[in-house]
Amino acid sequence: MTKKFQVIDRRDFLKRSALGAMGLALAPSLLAKAQEAGKLRTAHIGLGAMGMEDLKAIASHELVEVVALCDVDKNALVNATSLYPNAKTYADYRILLKEMEDEIDAVIVSTPDHTHAPASLMAMKMDKPVYCQKPLTHHVTEARAMKKLAEKKNLVTQMGIQVHSFYDYKLATLLIQSGIIGKVHTVRAWSPKNWGTDQPTPTGSDPIPANLDWNLWLGTAPERPFKENEYHPGNWRKVLDFGCGTLGDMGVHIFDTPYNALQLDVPMTITNECRQPTGYGFPENNIVTYEFPATPYTAETLKWVWYDGPGAPADHEDLKLPNGDELPDQGAMFMGEKGRLLLPHFQQLPRLIVDGQYKEFDVTPFNLGAPVKDYAGESKKHYHQFVDACLGKGECSAPFEYSARLTETILLGVIAGRFPNQTLHWDSKKAKFAEKEANKFLGGKYRKF
């Protein structure tokens, strides 16, 4: 039987979430008790491929106790429970949070993109620190709401962008900020991944697998029939209602270091060269051009060009390497007054290029130690940083104050894909486009499920 549903305005939901949070602001802090006890009790929402990685990495911290596991897929729950048999299990994150509010200290959200904000905001209303996978949200309004709520309640937060804590990326940040290539005027970044599709909306329906609660998987997204191999478990990133395309998936990782190194805010203009919208999936190829206002590390304006999909990036003089070398499969190139800096993604050190030749540089002034080979260990650092911050031992490097702005930048490019080859003008203070027709894509509707 198809369940009846109501549609509520997403902005109303976010407003209610914020108001609810204000009412809880003076509640006794369970986190303070966790800090006193020296143990962090965690709840994990979403246990698919990335969710299991998040679960294992968080739980690898010696002071973490996994007390709750939640997934709409029974198979995922079985896999997770085999590792943490003492944890309570749930299919619905709302029931988990309500029933275990006094038994959990922090929440990890590793669901598909469209559920990031609903689950995170509910946890944040309850004064829970949140580790949320990237991209932080599915919509710009959600990113702003999560940033605002985290600031208002002074919550420990971290976006799941593990490379932010890697040696290679920290080194690139320090090199750029040291002025090794002078002020940067252009960044070009790319990924040939293809989280897009040109197919129309699927018709018909398939039997819902016995292990899957399809209504809960849809969550706040519009209701639609289940189709095998279309959404769950792996293809939802391609679909407008659930994911954010290649830009949302890989762009967050590859944008992160240039965005952080150059201390960027959100862009002034965005243009996406892509096919016309189909109303179902993201374009297979995107060339997104952003213009950012100046920072201490950029020229008067910064041009940023993103390429994705099969064949990316397009040939460009800025991307030619010495000795006829091939570009890394994914990465970013900084263009500055004195030269270029290539940052592969990932597990490769940045390369300095001056006058068409590679040039060596000295890393010792940056006090990063020797290049790290244990990337699994580096990834764990990002998770453990969150746990330590929850226990009052340090701070997070990718809190929502930062990651919401990065996500907003990414999502503005995603929205521009609905207006191919048209330049959109973004007013950050008003949180609106000058092009009124684009503003309806900043948020959306939540289905009551």
Tab-separated table of C-alpha atoms in Angstrom:
chain	number	residue	atom	x	y	z
A	1	MET	CA	0.000	0.000	0.000
A	2	THR	CA	1.224	3.493	-0.833
A	3	LYS	CA	1.291	5.676	2.247
A	4	LYS	CA	-0.407	9.054	2.201
A	5	PHE	CA	1.856	11.984	2.739
A	6	GLN	CA	1.817	15.695	3.352
A	7	VAL	CA	4.161	18.278	1.910
A	8	ILE	CA	5.507	20.988	4.187
A	9	ASP	CA	7.654	23.904	3.186
A	10	ARG	CA	11.334	23.185	3.827
A	11	ARG	CA	11.869	26.670	5.220
A	12	ASP	CA	9.060	26.108	7.742
A	13	PHE	CA	10.725	22.873	8.830
A	14	LEU	CA	14.069	24.580	9.283
A	15	LYS	CA	12.453	27.455	11.172
A	16	ARG	CA	10.692	25.043	13.526
A	17	SER	CA	13.954	23.175	14.045
A	18	ALA	CA	15.735	26.376	15.048
A	19	LEU	CA	12.918	27.441	17.386
A	20	GLY	CA	12.882	24.030	19.001
A	21	ALA	CA	16.596	24.259	19.520
A	22	MET	CA	16.272	27.618	21.274
A	23	GLY	CA	13.953	26.023	23.789
A	24	LEU	CA	16.572	23.408	24.591
A	25	ALA	CA	19.499	25.806	24.818
A	26	LEU	CA	19.480	25.883	28.616
A	27	ALA	CA	19.018	22.139	29.114
A	28	PRO	CA	21.669	20.288	31.169
A	29	SER	CA	24.438	19.107	28.893
A	30	LEU	CA	24.848	15.359	28.546
A	31	LEU	CA	28.060	16.131	26.723
A	32	ALA	CA	29.489	17.676	29.878
A	33	LYS	CA	28.768	14.386	31.639
A	34	ALA	CA	30.454	12.498	28.799
A	35	GLN	CA	33.513	14.704	29.155
A	36	GLU	CA	33.555	14.057	32.885
A	37	ALA	CA	33.212	10.303	32.320
A	38	GLY	CA	35.813	10.375	29.545
A	39	LYS	CA	33.620	8.269	27.231
A	40	LEU	CA	31.588	9.243	24.164
A	41	ARG	CA	28.420	7.281	23.380
A	42	THR	CA	27.649	7.456	19.663
A	43	ALA	CA	24.603	6.835	17.472
A	44	HIS	CA	25.162	6.055	13.781
A	45	ILE	CA	22.505	6.893	11.186
A	46	GLY	CA	23.174	5.302	7.792
A	47	LEU	CA	25.277	2.143	7.567
A	48	GLY	CA	25.835	1.629	3.863
A	49	ALA	CA	29.273	1.601	2.253
A	50	MET	CA	30.395	5.007	3.552
A	51	GLY	CA	28.360	4.612	6.709
A	52	MET	CA	30.261	1.468	7.635
A	53	GLU	CA	33.559	3.259	7.046
A	54	ASP	CA	32.399	6.107	9.270
A	55	LEU	CA	31.234	3.672	11.938
A	56	LYS	CA	34.531	1.755	12.016
A	57	ALA	CA	36.654	4.920	12.035
A	58	ILE	CA	34.699	6.640	14.807
A	59	ALA	CA	34.571	3.447	16.859
A	60	SER	CA	38.314	2.921	16.483
A	61	HIS	CA	38.797	5.719	19.011
A	62	GLU	CA	39.443	4.087	22.388
A	63	LEU	CA	37.002	6.403	24.180
A	64	VAL	CA	33.997	5.693	21.923
A	65	GLU	CA	31.132	3.396	22.843
A	66	VAL	CA	28.718	2.626	19.972
A	67	VAL	CA	25.261	2.506	21.549
A	68	ALA	CA	22.852	2.854	18.592
A	69	LEU	CA	22.754	1.811	14.935
A	70	CYS	CA	20.165	2.905	12.384
A	71	ASP	CA	19.511	2.012	8.758
A	72	VAL	CA	16.460	1.527	6.559
A	73	ASP	CA	18.113	-1.574	5.053
A	74	LYS	CA	18.061	-4.623	7.335
A	75	ASN	CA	21.097	-6.078	5.584
A	76	ALA	CA	23.173	-3.029	6.501
A	77	LEU	CA	21.968	-3.276	10.092
A	78	VAL	CA	22.959	-6.951	10.267
A	79	ASN	CA	26.465	-6.151	9.013
A	80	ALA	CA	26.919	-3.363	11.549
A	81	THR	CA	25.425	-5.350	14.418
A	82	SER	CA	27.887	-8.165	13.793
A	83	LEU	CA	30.622	-5.700	14.750
A	84	TYR	CA	28.785	-3.966	17.608
A	85	PRO	CA	26.284	-6.504	18.985
A	86	ASN	CA	25.489	-4.509	22.122
A	87	ALA	CA	24.168	-1.494	20.215
A	88	LYS	CA	20.429	-0.929	19.937
A	89	THR	CA	19.103	-1.061	16.368
A	90	TYR	CA	16.565	1.082	14.543
A	91	ALA	CA	15.171	1.606	11.045
A	92	ASP	CA	13.835	5.126	11.723
A	93	TYR	CA	16.310	7.761	12.946
A	94	ARG	CA	13.484	9.795	14.459
A	95	ILE	CA	12.551	6.964	16.811
A	96	LEU	CA	16.197	6.393	17.688
A	97	LEU	CA	16.758	10.022	18.639
A	98	LYS	CA	13.551	10.267	20.652
A	99	GLU	CA	14.000	6.995	22.532
A	100	MET	CA	17.730	7.356	23.193
A	101	GLU	CA	18.036	11.094	23.686
A	102	ASP	CA	19.426	10.625	27.201
A	103	GLU	CA	21.684	7.709	26.230
A	104	ILE	CA	23.690	9.196	23.359
A	105	ASP	CA	26.306	11.935	23.372
A	106	ALA	CA	27.004	12.409	19.647
A	107	VAL	CA	25.427	11.496	16.304
A	108	ILE	CA	27.060	10.434	13.045
A	109	VAL	CA	24.979	10.933	9.874
A	110	SER	CA	26.036	8.894	6.824
A	111	THR	CA	22.830	8.667	4.807
A	112	PRO	CA	22.170	9.701	1.189
A	113	ASP	CA	22.400	13.486	0.755
A	114	HIS	CA	18.681	14.263	1.007
A	115	THR	CA	18.529	12.972	4.592
A	116	HIS	CA	21.671	14.718	5.875
A	117	ALA	CA	19.910	17.872	7.054
A	118	PRO	CA	16.674	16.362	8.445
A	119	ALA	CA	18.588	13.873	10.605
A	120	SER	CA	21.324	16.313	11.611
A	121	LEU	CA	18.952	19.131	12.544
A	122	MET	CA	16.868	16.833	14.705
A	123	ALA	CA	19.980	15.706	16.555
A	124	MET	CA	21.261	19.271	16.881
A	125	LYS	CA	17.941	20.356	18.372
A	126	MET	CA	18.692	17.870	21.125
A	127	ASP	CA	22.089	19.471	21.770
A	128	LYS	CA	23.954	16.606	20.126
A	129	PRO	CA	27.298	17.163	18.382
A	130	VAL	CA	27.055	15.941	14.790
A	131	TYR	CA	29.527	14.420	12.355
A	132	CYS	CA	27.800	14.582	8.954
A	133	GLN	CA	29.069	13.183	5.687
A	134	LYS	CA	29.723	15.414	2.689
A	135	PRO	CA	28.178	17.279	0.994
A	136	LEU	CA	26.800	18.708	4.204
A	137	THR	CA	23.298	19.199	2.790
A	138	HIS	CA	21.113	18.721	-0.270
A	139	HIS	CA	19.968	22.357	-0.394
A	140	VAL	CA	21.445	25.790	0.305
A	141	THR	CA	18.749	26.665	2.850
A	142	GLU	CA	19.654	23.561	4.842
A	143	ALA	CA	23.364	24.424	4.879
A	144	ARG	CA	22.606	27.874	6.224
A	145	ALA	CA	20.218	26.473	8.835
A	146	MET	CA	22.769	23.933	10.083
A	147	LYS	CA	25.497	26.559	10.269
A	148	LYS	CA	23.220	28.940	12.188
A	149	LEU	CA	22.041	26.287	14.629
A	150	ALA	CA	25.555	25.027	15.315
A	151	GLU	CA	26.695	28.582	16.099
A	152	LYS	CA	23.650	29.383	18.229
A	153	LYS	CA	24.070	26.276	20.362
A	154	ASN	CA	27.881	26.203	20.273
A	155	LEU	CA	27.884	22.583	19.130
A	156	VAL	CA	30.875	20.489	18.135
A	157	THR	CA	30.412	19.690	14.427
A	158	GLN	CA	32.467	18.162	11.649
A	159	MET	CA	31.783	17.419	7.987
A	160	GLY	CA	33.001	14.066	6.693
A	161	ILE	CA	35.720	15.314	4.393
A	162	GLN	CA	38.615	13.207	5.594
A	163	VAL	CA	41.217	14.562	3.149
A	164	HIS	CA	40.940	17.906	4.935
A	165	SER	CA	43.230	16.388	7.560
A	166	PHE	CA	45.711	14.755	5.147
A	167	TYR	CA	49.358	15.821	4.975
A	168	ASP	CA	49.231	16.495	1.199
A	169	TYR	CA	46.362	18.950	1.491
A	170	LYS	CA	47.677	20.721	4.560
A	171	LEU	CA	51.012	21.140	2.755
A	172	ALA	CA	49.311	22.620	-0.324
A	173	THR	CA	47.422	25.066	1.899
A	174	LEU	CA	50.617	26.231	3.581
A	175	LEU	CA	52.467	26.528	0.258
A	176	ILE	CA	49.759	28.736	-1.243
A	177	GLN	CA	49.524	30.901	1.862
A	178	SER	CA	53.316	31.250	1.931
A	179	GLY	CA	53.099	33.010	-1.442
A	180	ILE	CA	55.060	30.369	-3.338
A	181	ILE	CA	53.184	31.205	-6.568
A	182	GLY	CA	52.097	34.723	-5.590
A	183	LYS	CA	48.501	35.850	-5.615
A	184	VAL	CA	46.257	33.304	-7.299
A	185	HIS	CA	44.012	34.456	-10.149
A	186	THR	CA	42.574	31.123	-11.385
A	187	VAL	CA	41.864	27.644	-10.077
A	188	ARG	CA	40.938	24.753	-12.365
A	189	ALA	CA	39.664	21.538	-10.793
A	190	TRP	CA	38.345	18.329	-12.300
A	191	SER	CA	36.965	14.823	-11.860
A	192	PRO	CA	35.991	12.429	-14.678
A	193	LYS	CA	33.484	10.646	-12.439
A	194	ASN	CA	29.981	10.498	-13.876
A	195	TRP	CA	27.232	10.933	-11.307
A	196	GLY	CA	24.847	12.087	-14.023
A	197	THR	CA	22.336	10.523	-16.352
A	198	ASP	CA	20.495	11.571	-19.495
A	199	GLN	CA	17.737	8.979	-19.104
A	200	PRO	CA	14.145	10.099	-18.434
A	201	THR	CA	12.344	9.425	-15.167
A	202	PRO	CA	11.856	5.655	-14.897
A	203	THR	CA	8.345	4.357	-15.352
A	204	GLY	CA	6.602	1.485	-13.633
A	205	SER	CA	7.694	-0.101	-10.380
A	206	ASP	CA	9.480	-3.148	-9.022
A	207	PRO	CA	8.787	-5.160	-5.861
A	208	ILE	CA	10.368	-3.548	-2.828
A	209	PRO	CA	13.032	-5.872	-1.378
A	210	ALA	CA	12.039	-7.434	1.934
A	211	ASN	CA	15.110	-5.956	3.613
A	212	LEU	CA	14.297	-2.343	2.628
A	213	ASP	CA	11.847	0.144	4.146
A	214	TRP	CA	11.296	2.233	1.008
A	215	ASN	CA	9.163	4.881	2.727
A	216	LEU	CA	11.910	5.548	5.277
A	217	TRP	CA	14.584	5.537	2.565
A	218	LEU	CA	12.656	8.259	0.706
A	219	GLY	CA	12.292	10.197	3.943
A	220	THR	CA	11.478	13.835	3.217
A	221	ALA	CA	11.960	13.404	-0.567
A	222	PRO	CA	8.946	13.240	-2.914
A	223	GLU	CA	7.230	9.883	-3.088
A	224	ARG	CA	8.019	7.692	-6.097
A	225	PRO	CA	7.811	3.964	-6.916
A	226	PHE	CA	10.754	1.738	-6.136
A	227	LYS	CA	12.812	0.742	-9.189
A	228	GLU	CA	15.523	-1.872	-8.914
A	229	ASN	CA	19.073	-0.559	-9.524
A	230	GLU	CA	17.832	3.032	-9.895
A	231	TYR	CA	18.208	4.529	-6.420
A	232	HIS	CA	19.194	2.156	-3.621
A	233	PRO	CA	21.873	1.197	-2.883
A	234	GLY	CA	24.225	2.990	-5.288
A	235	ASN	CA	22.767	5.276	-7.938
A	236	TRP	CA	20.934	7.933	-5.921
A	237	ARG	CA	23.744	10.488	-6.483
A	238	LYS	CA	22.603	10.806	-10.104
A	239	VAL	CA	19.038	11.803	-9.198
A	240	LEU	CA	17.983	15.393	-8.472
A	241	ASP	CA	15.741	14.472	-5.530
A	242	PHE	CA	18.413	12.540	-3.653
A	243	GLY	CA	21.982	13.512	-4.589
A	244	CYS	CA	24.084	16.406	-5.842
A	245	GLY	CA	25.776	14.894	-8.908
A	246	THR	CA	29.533	14.648	-9.424
A	247	LEU	CA	29.994	18.239	-8.273
A	248	GLY	CA	28.391	17.415	-4.926
A	249	ASP	CA	30.238	14.139	-4.526
A	250	MET	CA	33.809	14.814	-5.679
A	251	GLY	CA	33.673	18.610	-5.869
A	252	VAL	CA	33.527	18.919	-2.091
A	253	HIS	CA	36.765	16.949	-1.738
A	254	ILE	CA	38.625	18.644	-4.567
A	255	PHE	CA	37.354	22.169	-3.836
A	256	ASP	CA	38.224	21.898	-0.162
A	257	THR	CA	41.949	22.653	-0.223
A	258	PRO	CA	41.859	25.571	-2.696
A	259	TYR	CA	38.798	26.952	-0.909
A	260	ASN	CA	40.507	26.697	2.470
A	261	ALA	CA	43.939	27.837	1.286
A	262	LEU	CA	42.593	30.942	-0.441
A	263	GLN	CA	40.171	31.702	2.422
A	264	LEU	CA	37.238	32.023	0.051
A	265	ASP	CA	33.671	32.823	0.926
A	266	VAL	CA	30.752	32.145	-1.407
A	267	PRO	CA	30.929	33.209	-5.091
A	268	MET	CA	29.458	36.269	-6.779
A	269	THR	CA	28.579	34.615	-10.088
A	270	ILE	CA	28.126	31.051	-11.305
A	271	THR	CA	27.781	29.668	-14.849
A	272	ASN	CA	27.312	26.006	-15.749
A	273	GLU	CA	27.931	24.788	-19.305
A	274	CYS	CA	25.900	21.591	-19.569
A	275	ARG	CA	22.952	20.010	-21.340
A	276	GLN	CA	19.389	21.208	-20.856
A	277	PRO	CA	17.590	19.971	-17.710
A	278	THR	CA	15.576	16.757	-17.905
A	279	GLY	CA	13.872	17.088	-14.528
A	280	TYR	CA	15.221	13.738	-13.348
A	281	GLY	CA	19.008	13.409	-13.293
A	282	PHE	CA	22.089	15.591	-13.254
A	283	PRO	CA	24.015	16.310	-16.470
A	284	GLU	CA	26.791	13.845	-17.274
A	285	ASN	CA	29.243	16.648	-18.079
A	286	ASN	CA	29.495	20.015	-16.352
A	287	ILE	CA	31.863	22.946	-16.754
A	288	VAL	CA	31.093	25.308	-13.889
A	289	THR	CA	32.746	28.725	-13.708
A	290	TYR	CA	32.662	30.669	-10.451
A	291	GLU	CA	33.825	34.208	-9.755
A	292	PHE	CA	34.864	34.966	-6.169
A	293	PRO	CA	35.656	38.290	-4.479
A	294	ALA	CA	39.266	38.982	-3.532
A	295	THR	CA	40.988	37.617	-0.453
A	296	PRO	CA	44.540	38.260	0.826
A	297	TYR	CA	45.713	35.308	-1.274
A	298	THR	CA	44.004	36.104	-4.593
A	299	ALA	CA	44.027	38.675	-7.339
A	300	GLU	CA	41.226	41.288	-7.434
A	301	THR	CA	38.847	38.509	-8.374
A	302	LEU	CA	39.330	34.760	-8.534
A	303	LYS	CA	38.130	32.634	-11.435
A	304	TRP	CA	37.387	29.019	-10.593
A	305	VAL	CA	36.547	26.445	-13.271
A	306	TRP	CA	35.251	22.950	-12.460
A	307	TYR	CA	35.109	20.134	-15.025
A	308	ASP	CA	33.399	16.777	-14.464
A	309	GLY	CA	32.138	13.745	-16.337
A	310	PRO	CA	33.677	11.531	-19.021
A	311	GLY	CA	36.668	13.201	-20.672
A	312	ALA	CA	37.142	15.849	-17.985
A	313	PRO	CA	38.988	18.138	-17.906
A	314	ALA	CA	38.841	19.917	-21.236
A	315	ASP	CA	42.220	20.769	-22.747
A	316	HIS	CA	43.580	24.101	-21.562
A	317	GLU	CA	46.967	25.810	-21.578
A	318	ASP	CA	46.781	26.189	-17.793
A	319	LEU	CA	46.706	22.411	-17.425
A	320	LYS	CA	49.702	21.468	-19.568
A	321	LEU	CA	52.433	19.734	-17.585
A	322	PRO	CA	56.222	19.712	-18.087
A	323	ASN	CA	57.794	16.908	-20.116
A	324	GLY	CA	54.452	16.069	-21.702
A	325	ASP	CA	53.296	14.433	-18.441
A	326	GLU	CA	49.654	13.437	-18.109
A	327	LEU	CA	47.396	15.122	-15.583
A	328	PRO	CA	46.358	13.084	-12.558
A	329	ASP	CA	42.918	11.527	-12.924
A	330	GLN	CA	41.446	14.052	-10.474
A	331	GLY	CA	42.863	17.208	-8.965
A	332	ALA	CA	43.248	20.982	-8.974
A	333	MET	CA	45.665	23.487	-10.481
A	334	PHE	CA	46.364	26.888	-8.911
A	335	MET	CA	47.524	29.641	-11.299
A	336	GLY	CA	49.398	32.527	-9.669
A	337	GLU	CA	51.635	35.468	-10.455
A	338	LYS	CA	54.842	33.434	-10.066
A	339	GLY	CA	53.830	29.994	-11.299
A	340	ARG	CA	51.430	27.111	-10.852
A	341	LEU	CA	50.779	24.530	-8.145
A	342	LEU	CA	49.322	21.131	-9.078
A	343	LEU	CA	47.436	19.265	-6.352
A	344	PRO	CA	46.477	15.703	-7.363
A	345	HIS	CA	43.569	14.007	-5.631
A	346	PHE	CA	44.794	12.103	-3.676
A	347	GLN	CA	47.825	10.429	-2.057
A	348	GLN	CA	50.271	12.481	-4.091
A	349	LEU	CA	52.264	15.513	-3.050
A	350	PRO	CA	51.650	18.896	-4.710
A	351	ARG	CA	53.986	19.865	-7.585
A	352	LEU	CA	55.351	23.369	-8.155
A	353	ILE	CA	55.655	24.486	-11.794
A	354	VAL	CA	57.606	27.651	-12.700
A	355	ASP	CA	58.391	28.764	-16.266
A	356	GLY	CA	57.124	25.486	-17.627
A	357	GLN	CA	59.360	23.307	-15.432
A	358	TYR	CA	58.942	21.460	-12.165
A	359	LYS	CA	60.694	23.141	-9.263
A	360	GLU	CA	61.610	21.628	-5.915
A	361	PHE	CA	60.566	23.307	-2.665
A	362	ASP	CA	61.538	22.987	0.973
A	363	VAL	CA	58.828	21.620	3.289
A	364	THR	CA	60.778	21.926	6.557
A	365	PRO	CA	59.614	25.478	7.406
A	366	PHE	CA	56.019	24.198	7.610
A	367	ASN	CA	56.718	21.819	10.523
A	368	LEU	CA	54.540	19.047	9.098
A	369	GLY	CA	57.192	16.399	9.506
A	370	ALA	CA	57.896	13.780	6.845
A	371	PRO	CA	55.282	12.966	4.159
A	372	VAL	CA	52.723	10.525	5.533
A	373	LYS	CA	52.300	7.134	3.871
A	374	ASP	CA	49.581	5.773	6.149
A	375	TYR	CA	46.540	7.339	4.527
A	376	ALA	CA	44.160	5.113	6.458
A	377	GLY	CA	45.679	6.500	9.622
A	378	GLU	CA	45.346	10.053	8.332
A	379	SER	CA	41.681	9.432	7.565
A	380	LYS	CA	41.098	8.253	11.130
A	381	LYS	CA	42.628	11.486	12.416
A	382	HIS	CA	39.685	13.432	10.980
A	383	TYR	CA	37.178	11.220	12.794
A	384	HIS	CA	39.175	11.136	16.017
A	385	GLN	CA	39.450	14.914	15.891
A	386	PHE	CA	35.639	15.015	16.203
A	387	VAL	CA	35.621	12.581	19.119
A	388	ASP	CA	38.373	14.486	20.923
A	389	ALA	CA	36.577	17.799	20.395
A	390	CYS	CA	33.381	16.323	21.859
A	391	LEU	CA	35.396	15.304	24.905
A	392	GLY	CA	36.819	18.802	25.264
A	393	LYS	CA	40.258	17.998	23.849
A	394	GLY	CA	40.734	20.280	20.860
A	395	GLU	CA	38.698	21.572	17.939
A	396	CYS	CA	37.393	20.318	14.601
A	397	SER	CA	39.025	21.511	11.383
A	398	ALA	CA	35.893	21.231	9.198
A	399	PRO	CA	33.074	22.503	11.455
A	400	PHE	CA	29.761	23.528	9.974
A	401	GLU	CA	30.830	27.175	10.109
A	402	TYR	CA	33.335	26.306	7.381
A	403	SER	CA	31.768	23.314	5.671
A	404	ALA	CA	28.366	24.973	5.241
A	405	ARG	CA	29.974	27.758	3.188
A	406	LEU	CA	31.918	25.240	1.121
A	407	THR	CA	28.743	23.218	0.577
A	408	GLU	CA	26.776	26.331	-0.360
A	409	THR	CA	29.380	27.132	-3.012
A	410	ILE	CA	29.097	23.616	-4.433
A	411	LEU	CA	25.295	23.685	-4.418
A	412	LEU	CA	25.150	27.025	-6.237
A	413	GLY	CA	26.984	25.305	-9.093
A	414	VAL	CA	24.507	22.442	-8.943
A	415	ILE	CA	21.607	24.898	-9.224
A	416	ALA	CA	23.305	26.622	-12.174
A	417	GLY	CA	23.002	23.293	-13.987
A	418	ARG	CA	19.273	23.982	-14.260
A	419	PHE	CA	20.062	27.152	-16.231
A	420	PRO	CA	22.683	26.042	-18.782
A	421	ASN	CA	25.079	28.720	-20.058
A	422	GLN	CA	23.298	31.436	-18.064
A	423	THR	CA	25.298	33.443	-15.522
A	424	LEU	CA	23.598	33.534	-12.126
A	425	HIS	CA	24.353	36.368	-9.708
A	426	TRP	CA	24.410	35.446	-6.009
A	427	ASP	CA	23.713	37.899	-3.182
A	428	SER	CA	25.197	36.227	-0.125
A	429	LYS	CA	23.753	38.709	2.392
A	430	LYS	CA	20.203	38.259	1.105
A	431	ALA	CA	20.769	34.577	0.273
A	432	LYS	CA	19.095	35.106	-3.091
A	433	PHE	CA	19.887	35.064	-6.781
A	434	ALA	CA	19.238	38.170	-8.854
A	435	GLU	CA	17.603	35.730	-11.293
A	436	LYS	CA	14.331	35.097	-9.433
A	437	GLU	CA	13.517	31.854	-11.232
A	438	ALA	CA	16.623	30.254	-9.700
A	439	ASN	CA	15.584	30.989	-6.101
A	440	LYS	CA	13.003	28.201	-5.981
A	441	PHE	CA	15.862	25.683	-6.108
A	442	LEU	CA	17.542	27.011	-2.954
A	443	GLY	CA	15.173	24.914	-0.848
A	444	GLY	CA	12.195	22.741	-1.597
A	445	LYS	CA	9.463	20.720	-0.010
A	446	TYR	CA	9.699	18.138	2.747
A	447	ARG	CA	7.356	15.166	2.547
A	448	LYS	CA	5.870	14.205	5.886
A	449	PHE	CA	6.598	10.508	6.183
